[in-house]
Short mmCIF file of N, CA and C in Angstrom, two decimals:
data_model
loop_
_atom_site.label_atom_id
_atom_site.label_comp_id
_atom_site.label_asym_id
_atom_site.label_seq_id
_atom_site.Cartn_x
_atom_site.Cartn_y
_atom_site.Cartn_z
N VAL A 1 -24.76 66.27 188.13
CA VAL A 1 -25.52 66.64 186.94
C VAL A 1 -24.56 66.71 185.75
N GLN A 2 -24.87 65.95 184.73
CA GLN A 2 -23.92 65.86 183.62
C GLN A 2 -24.65 65.54 182.33
N LEU A 3 -24.13 66.14 181.25
CA LEU A 3 -24.55 65.78 179.90
C LEU A 3 -23.33 65.26 179.17
N GLN A 4 -23.51 64.21 178.44
CA GLN A 4 -22.40 63.66 177.67
C GLN A 4 -22.82 63.49 176.22
N ALA A 5 -22.14 64.22 175.35
CA ALA A 5 -22.40 64.12 173.92
C ALA A 5 -21.39 63.16 173.30
N SER A 6 -21.86 62.37 172.36
CA SER A 6 -20.99 61.41 171.69
C SER A 6 -21.54 61.11 170.30
N GLY A 7 -20.73 60.39 169.52
CA GLY A 7 -21.19 59.94 168.21
C GLY A 7 -20.57 60.66 167.03
N GLY A 8 -19.74 61.64 167.31
CA GLY A 8 -19.10 62.34 166.21
C GLY A 8 -18.09 61.48 165.50
N GLY A 9 -17.62 61.97 164.36
CA GLY A 9 -16.63 61.24 163.60
C GLY A 9 -16.46 61.83 162.22
N LEU A 10 -15.78 61.08 161.39
CA LEU A 10 -15.53 61.50 160.01
C LEU A 10 -16.54 60.81 159.10
N VAL A 11 -17.18 61.60 158.26
CA VAL A 11 -18.17 61.05 157.34
C VAL A 11 -18.04 61.76 156.00
N GLN A 12 -18.34 61.06 154.95
CA GLN A 12 -18.27 61.66 153.62
C GLN A 12 -19.50 62.53 153.37
N PRO A 13 -19.36 63.51 152.50
CA PRO A 13 -20.53 64.30 152.12
C PRO A 13 -21.67 63.41 151.64
N GLY A 14 -22.88 63.74 152.10
CA GLY A 14 -24.03 62.91 151.77
C GLY A 14 -24.29 61.81 152.77
N GLY A 15 -23.36 61.59 153.67
CA GLY A 15 -23.51 60.54 154.66
C GLY A 15 -24.33 60.96 155.86
N SER A 16 -24.40 60.06 156.83
CA SER A 16 -25.21 60.29 158.03
C SER A 16 -24.42 59.98 159.29
N LEU A 17 -24.82 60.63 160.35
CA LEU A 17 -24.30 60.35 161.68
C LEU A 17 -25.43 60.54 162.68
N ARG A 18 -25.34 59.84 163.78
CA ARG A 18 -26.28 60.06 164.88
C ARG A 18 -25.50 60.43 166.13
N LEU A 19 -25.77 61.59 166.64
CA LEU A 19 -25.15 62.04 167.88
C LEU A 19 -26.06 61.72 169.05
N SER A 20 -25.45 61.42 170.17
CA SER A 20 -26.20 61.12 171.39
C SER A 20 -25.90 62.17 172.45
N CYS A 21 -26.90 62.43 173.25
CA CYS A 21 -26.75 63.34 174.39
C CYS A 21 -27.38 62.64 175.59
N ALA A 22 -26.53 62.11 176.43
CA ALA A 22 -27.00 61.34 177.58
C ALA A 22 -26.90 62.18 178.85
N ALA A 23 -27.97 62.16 179.62
CA ALA A 23 -28.01 62.94 180.85
C ALA A 23 -27.88 62.03 182.06
N SER A 24 -27.20 62.52 183.06
CA SER A 24 -27.13 61.82 184.33
C SER A 24 -27.28 62.84 185.44
N GLY A 25 -27.95 62.42 186.49
CA GLY A 25 -28.16 63.32 187.62
C GLY A 25 -29.43 64.14 187.53
N PHE A 26 -30.10 64.10 186.41
CA PHE A 26 -31.39 64.78 186.27
C PHE A 26 -32.16 64.14 185.13
N THR A 27 -33.46 64.42 185.11
CA THR A 27 -34.32 63.82 184.10
C THR A 27 -34.55 64.82 182.97
N LEU A 28 -34.26 64.39 181.77
CA LEU A 28 -34.39 65.29 180.62
C LEU A 28 -35.82 65.74 180.37
N ASP A 29 -36.78 64.97 180.83
CA ASP A 29 -38.20 65.28 180.59
C ASP A 29 -38.55 66.71 180.99
N ASP A 30 -37.88 67.23 181.97
CA ASP A 30 -38.25 68.54 182.51
C ASP A 30 -37.54 69.70 181.81
N TYR A 31 -36.78 69.37 180.78
CA TYR A 31 -35.92 70.38 180.18
C TYR A 31 -36.15 70.55 178.68
N ALA A 32 -35.61 71.64 178.19
CA ALA A 32 -35.45 71.83 176.76
C ALA A 32 -34.01 71.45 176.41
N ILE A 33 -33.85 70.87 175.26
CA ILE A 33 -32.52 70.47 174.79
C ILE A 33 -32.17 71.28 173.55
N GLY A 34 -31.00 71.82 173.57
CA GLY A 34 -30.50 72.52 172.39
C GLY A 34 -29.26 71.84 171.86
N TRP A 35 -29.19 71.72 170.57
CA TRP A 35 -27.95 71.27 169.93
C TRP A 35 -27.32 72.50 169.26
N PHE A 36 -26.07 72.72 169.56
CA PHE A 36 -25.33 73.84 169.01
C PHE A 36 -24.08 73.29 168.33
N ARG A 37 -23.51 74.09 167.47
CA ARG A 37 -22.25 73.69 166.84
C ARG A 37 -21.36 74.90 166.69
N GLN A 38 -20.07 74.61 166.66
CA GLN A 38 -19.09 75.68 166.48
C GLN A 38 -18.01 75.19 165.54
N ALA A 39 -17.93 75.86 164.41
CA ALA A 39 -16.90 75.55 163.43
C ALA A 39 -15.66 76.40 163.73
N PRO A 40 -14.50 75.97 163.27
CA PRO A 40 -13.27 76.73 163.53
C PRO A 40 -13.40 78.17 163.05
N GLY A 41 -13.08 79.10 163.93
CA GLY A 41 -13.12 80.51 163.56
C GLY A 41 -14.50 81.12 163.50
N LYS A 42 -15.51 80.36 163.90
CA LYS A 42 -16.88 80.87 163.84
C LYS A 42 -17.52 80.85 165.21
N GLU A 43 -18.58 81.61 165.35
CA GLU A 43 -19.31 81.62 166.60
C GLU A 43 -20.17 80.37 166.73
N ARG A 44 -20.50 80.07 167.98
CA ARG A 44 -21.39 78.94 168.23
C ARG A 44 -22.77 79.29 167.69
N GLU A 45 -23.38 78.35 167.01
CA GLU A 45 -24.70 78.60 166.44
C GLU A 45 -25.66 77.46 166.82
N GLY A 46 -26.92 77.81 166.92
CA GLY A 46 -27.93 76.82 167.24
C GLY A 46 -28.28 75.99 166.02
N VAL A 47 -28.48 74.73 166.23
CA VAL A 47 -28.83 73.79 165.18
C VAL A 47 -30.30 73.38 165.30
N LEU A 48 -30.66 73.02 166.51
CA LEU A 48 -31.99 72.48 166.76
C LEU A 48 -32.26 72.61 168.24
N CYS A 49 -33.50 72.87 168.59
CA CYS A 49 -33.84 72.86 170.00
C CYS A 49 -35.23 72.25 170.16
N ILE A 50 -35.43 71.59 171.25
CA ILE A 50 -36.68 70.90 171.50
C ILE A 50 -37.06 71.02 172.97
N SER A 51 -38.34 71.23 173.19
CA SER A 51 -38.87 71.17 174.54
C SER A 51 -39.34 69.75 174.78
N LEU A 52 -38.72 69.05 175.70
CA LEU A 52 -39.09 67.66 175.94
C LEU A 52 -40.41 67.54 176.70
N SER A 53 -40.88 68.61 177.27
CA SER A 53 -42.15 68.54 177.99
C SER A 53 -43.34 68.56 177.05
N ASP A 54 -43.25 69.31 175.93
CA ASP A 54 -44.39 69.35 175.01
C ASP A 54 -44.02 69.02 173.56
N GLY A 55 -42.76 68.72 173.32
CA GLY A 55 -42.34 68.30 171.99
C GLY A 55 -42.11 69.41 170.99
N SER A 56 -42.29 70.66 171.40
CA SER A 56 -42.05 71.77 170.47
C SER A 56 -40.62 71.73 169.99
N THR A 57 -40.45 71.87 168.68
CA THR A 57 -39.12 71.75 168.09
C THR A 57 -38.89 72.89 167.11
N SER A 58 -37.68 73.35 167.09
CA SER A 58 -37.31 74.40 166.16
C SER A 58 -35.98 74.04 165.51
N TYR A 59 -35.90 74.24 164.21
CA TYR A 59 -34.71 73.87 163.45
C TYR A 59 -34.09 75.10 162.80
N ALA A 60 -32.80 75.14 162.76
CA ALA A 60 -32.12 76.16 161.97
C ALA A 60 -32.40 75.90 160.49
N ASP A 61 -32.53 76.95 159.70
CA ASP A 61 -32.84 76.80 158.28
C ASP A 61 -31.81 75.92 157.58
N SER A 62 -30.58 75.99 158.03
CA SER A 62 -29.50 75.26 157.37
C SER A 62 -29.60 73.75 157.52
N VAL A 63 -30.41 73.29 158.47
CA VAL A 63 -30.49 71.84 158.71
C VAL A 63 -31.89 71.29 158.51
N LYS A 64 -32.84 72.14 158.21
CA LYS A 64 -34.21 71.67 158.02
C LYS A 64 -34.28 70.62 156.92
N GLY A 65 -35.00 69.55 157.21
CA GLY A 65 -35.14 68.48 156.24
C GLY A 65 -34.00 67.48 156.25
N ARG A 66 -32.93 67.80 156.98
CA ARG A 66 -31.78 66.90 157.04
C ARG A 66 -31.53 66.36 158.45
N PHE A 67 -31.77 67.17 159.46
CA PHE A 67 -31.52 66.78 160.85
C PHE A 67 -32.85 66.56 161.56
N THR A 68 -32.89 65.55 162.39
CA THR A 68 -34.06 65.30 163.21
C THR A 68 -33.62 64.91 164.62
N ILE A 69 -34.54 64.99 165.53
CA ILE A 69 -34.23 64.67 166.91
C ILE A 69 -35.16 63.58 167.39
N SER A 70 -34.66 62.72 168.24
CA SER A 70 -35.47 61.69 168.86
C SER A 70 -34.99 61.49 170.29
N ARG A 71 -35.71 60.69 171.03
CA ARG A 71 -35.34 60.50 172.42
C ARG A 71 -35.61 59.07 172.84
N ASP A 72 -34.87 58.64 173.85
CA ASP A 72 -35.08 57.35 174.49
C ASP A 72 -35.25 57.65 175.98
N ASN A 73 -36.48 57.64 176.44
CA ASN A 73 -36.74 57.99 177.84
C ASN A 73 -36.04 57.03 178.81
N ALA A 74 -36.04 55.76 178.45
CA ALA A 74 -35.44 54.76 179.34
C ALA A 74 -33.96 55.02 179.55
N LYS A 75 -33.32 55.56 178.51
CA LYS A 75 -31.88 55.82 178.61
C LYS A 75 -31.59 57.28 178.97
N ASN A 76 -32.66 58.07 179.12
CA ASN A 76 -32.48 59.49 179.43
C ASN A 76 -31.54 60.15 178.43
N THR A 77 -31.80 59.85 177.18
CA THR A 77 -30.89 60.25 176.11
C THR A 77 -31.68 60.86 174.96
N VAL A 78 -31.10 61.88 174.36
CA VAL A 78 -31.65 62.51 173.17
C VAL A 78 -30.66 62.28 172.03
N TYR A 79 -31.19 62.07 170.84
CA TYR A 79 -30.36 61.79 169.69
C TYR A 79 -30.56 62.85 168.61
N LEU A 80 -29.49 63.20 167.95
CA LEU A 80 -29.55 64.09 166.79
C LEU A 80 -29.15 63.27 165.57
N GLN A 81 -30.13 62.99 164.72
CA GLN A 81 -29.88 62.26 163.48
C GLN A 81 -29.55 63.26 162.38
N MET A 82 -28.38 63.12 161.81
CA MET A 82 -27.93 64.05 160.78
C MET A 82 -27.77 63.30 159.47
N ASN A 83 -28.56 63.67 158.49
CA ASN A 83 -28.52 63.04 157.18
C ASN A 83 -28.08 64.04 156.11
N SER A 84 -27.69 63.53 154.98
CA SER A 84 -27.28 64.38 153.85
C SER A 84 -26.26 65.42 154.30
N LEU A 85 -25.27 64.96 155.00
CA LEU A 85 -24.29 65.88 155.57
C LEU A 85 -23.48 66.59 154.50
N LYS A 86 -23.15 67.83 154.81
CA LYS A 86 -22.39 68.67 153.89
C LYS A 86 -21.10 69.10 154.58
N SER A 87 -20.15 69.55 153.80
CA SER A 87 -18.88 69.97 154.37
C SER A 87 -19.08 71.12 155.37
N GLU A 88 -20.07 71.94 155.11
CA GLU A 88 -20.32 73.07 156.01
C GLU A 88 -20.95 72.65 157.34
N ASP A 89 -21.28 71.39 157.48
CA ASP A 89 -21.76 70.88 158.77
C ASP A 89 -20.60 70.52 159.69
N THR A 90 -19.40 70.59 159.19
CA THR A 90 -18.22 70.27 160.00
C THR A 90 -18.11 71.24 161.16
N ALA A 91 -18.07 70.70 162.37
CA ALA A 91 -18.03 71.53 163.57
C ALA A 91 -17.96 70.63 164.80
N VAL A 92 -17.69 71.24 165.93
CA VAL A 92 -17.88 70.56 167.21
C VAL A 92 -19.33 70.77 167.61
N TYR A 93 -20.01 69.70 167.90
CA TYR A 93 -21.43 69.74 168.25
C TYR A 93 -21.59 69.58 169.76
N TYR A 94 -22.42 70.43 170.32
CA TYR A 94 -22.68 70.42 171.75
C TYR A 94 -24.18 70.24 171.99
N CYS A 95 -24.50 69.49 173.04
CA CYS A 95 -25.88 69.48 173.50
C CYS A 95 -25.94 70.23 174.82
N ALA A 96 -27.09 70.81 175.05
CA ALA A 96 -27.27 71.61 176.26
C ALA A 96 -28.70 71.44 176.76
N ALA A 97 -28.88 71.58 178.06
CA ALA A 97 -30.20 71.46 178.68
C ALA A 97 -30.52 72.74 179.42
N GLY A 98 -31.73 73.20 179.25
CA GLY A 98 -32.17 74.42 179.91
C GLY A 98 -33.66 74.34 180.20
N GLU A 99 -34.16 75.37 180.83
CA GLU A 99 -35.56 75.34 181.27
C GLU A 99 -36.55 75.64 180.17
N GLY A 100 -36.14 76.37 179.16
CA GLY A 100 -37.08 76.74 178.12
C GLY A 100 -36.47 76.69 176.74
N LEU A 101 -37.31 76.59 175.75
CA LEU A 101 -36.87 76.52 174.35
C LEU A 101 -36.23 77.85 173.97
N SER A 102 -35.01 77.81 173.52
CA SER A 102 -34.32 79.05 173.20
C SER A 102 -33.19 78.79 172.23
N TRP A 103 -32.89 79.78 171.40
CA TRP A 103 -31.74 79.71 170.50
C TRP A 103 -30.51 80.34 171.16
N SER A 104 -30.69 80.93 172.30
CA SER A 104 -29.57 81.57 172.96
C SER A 104 -28.81 80.60 173.85
N PRO A 105 -27.50 80.42 173.61
CA PRO A 105 -26.72 79.53 174.47
C PRO A 105 -26.78 79.94 175.94
N TRP A 106 -27.00 81.22 176.19
CA TRP A 106 -27.00 81.71 177.56
C TRP A 106 -28.19 81.19 178.36
N GLU A 107 -29.21 80.68 177.68
CA GLU A 107 -30.40 80.20 178.37
C GLU A 107 -30.27 78.75 178.84
N TYR A 108 -29.14 78.13 178.52
CA TYR A 108 -28.96 76.73 178.85
C TYR A 108 -28.04 76.57 180.05
N ASP A 109 -28.44 75.70 180.96
CA ASP A 109 -27.74 75.56 182.23
C ASP A 109 -26.65 74.48 182.21
N TYR A 110 -26.88 73.44 181.43
CA TYR A 110 -25.96 72.31 181.43
C TYR A 110 -25.49 72.04 180.01
N TRP A 111 -24.20 71.74 179.89
CA TRP A 111 -23.60 71.51 178.58
C TRP A 111 -22.82 70.23 178.55
N GLY A 112 -22.92 69.52 177.43
CA GLY A 112 -22.05 68.40 177.18
C GLY A 112 -20.70 68.90 176.72
N GLN A 113 -19.75 67.99 176.60
CA GLN A 113 -18.38 68.38 176.34
C GLN A 113 -18.08 68.63 174.86
N GLY A 114 -19.01 68.29 173.98
CA GLY A 114 -18.79 68.50 172.56
C GLY A 114 -18.26 67.25 171.88
N THR A 115 -18.70 67.07 170.65
CA THR A 115 -18.22 65.94 169.85
C THR A 115 -17.98 66.45 168.43
N LEU A 116 -16.84 66.09 167.87
CA LEU A 116 -16.42 66.63 166.58
C LEU A 116 -17.03 65.85 165.43
N VAL A 117 -17.64 66.59 164.54
CA VAL A 117 -18.16 66.02 163.29
C VAL A 117 -17.37 66.62 162.13
N THR A 118 -16.78 65.76 161.34
CA THR A 118 -16.02 66.20 160.18
C THR A 118 -16.63 65.57 158.94
N VAL A 119 -17.05 66.43 158.03
CA VAL A 119 -17.64 65.97 156.78
C VAL A 119 -16.65 66.27 155.66
N SER A 120 -16.06 65.22 155.14
CA SER A 120 -15.01 65.40 154.14
C SER A 120 -14.86 64.14 153.32
N SER A 121 -14.48 64.32 152.07
CA SER A 121 -14.20 63.17 151.22
C SER A 121 -12.72 62.82 151.26
#
């Protein structure tokens, strides 16, 4: 059972990135997916979470209107599309899978390894 997050990199303010969260060993359909981020010296915070069984989605206020989530069932992969990026979005981004929609990292059973997003000119 594994989650692999990828797609991070360096982007200028106002730019876009798409992060991927690929699952192996289990089917994402049965889970909720949370995207979290952790900036240097700060606690891990929730960005977005989605229940893949019914599509319920919740966004952190800081990313509403800028970040969206999509999925590719054939690839068992979830994507985080990040637009209008700001310097304060700089962080290591993690995807996680759990049984229910939650903002608490403790509710998630499986974690990807993290991918670094740096927003800088």
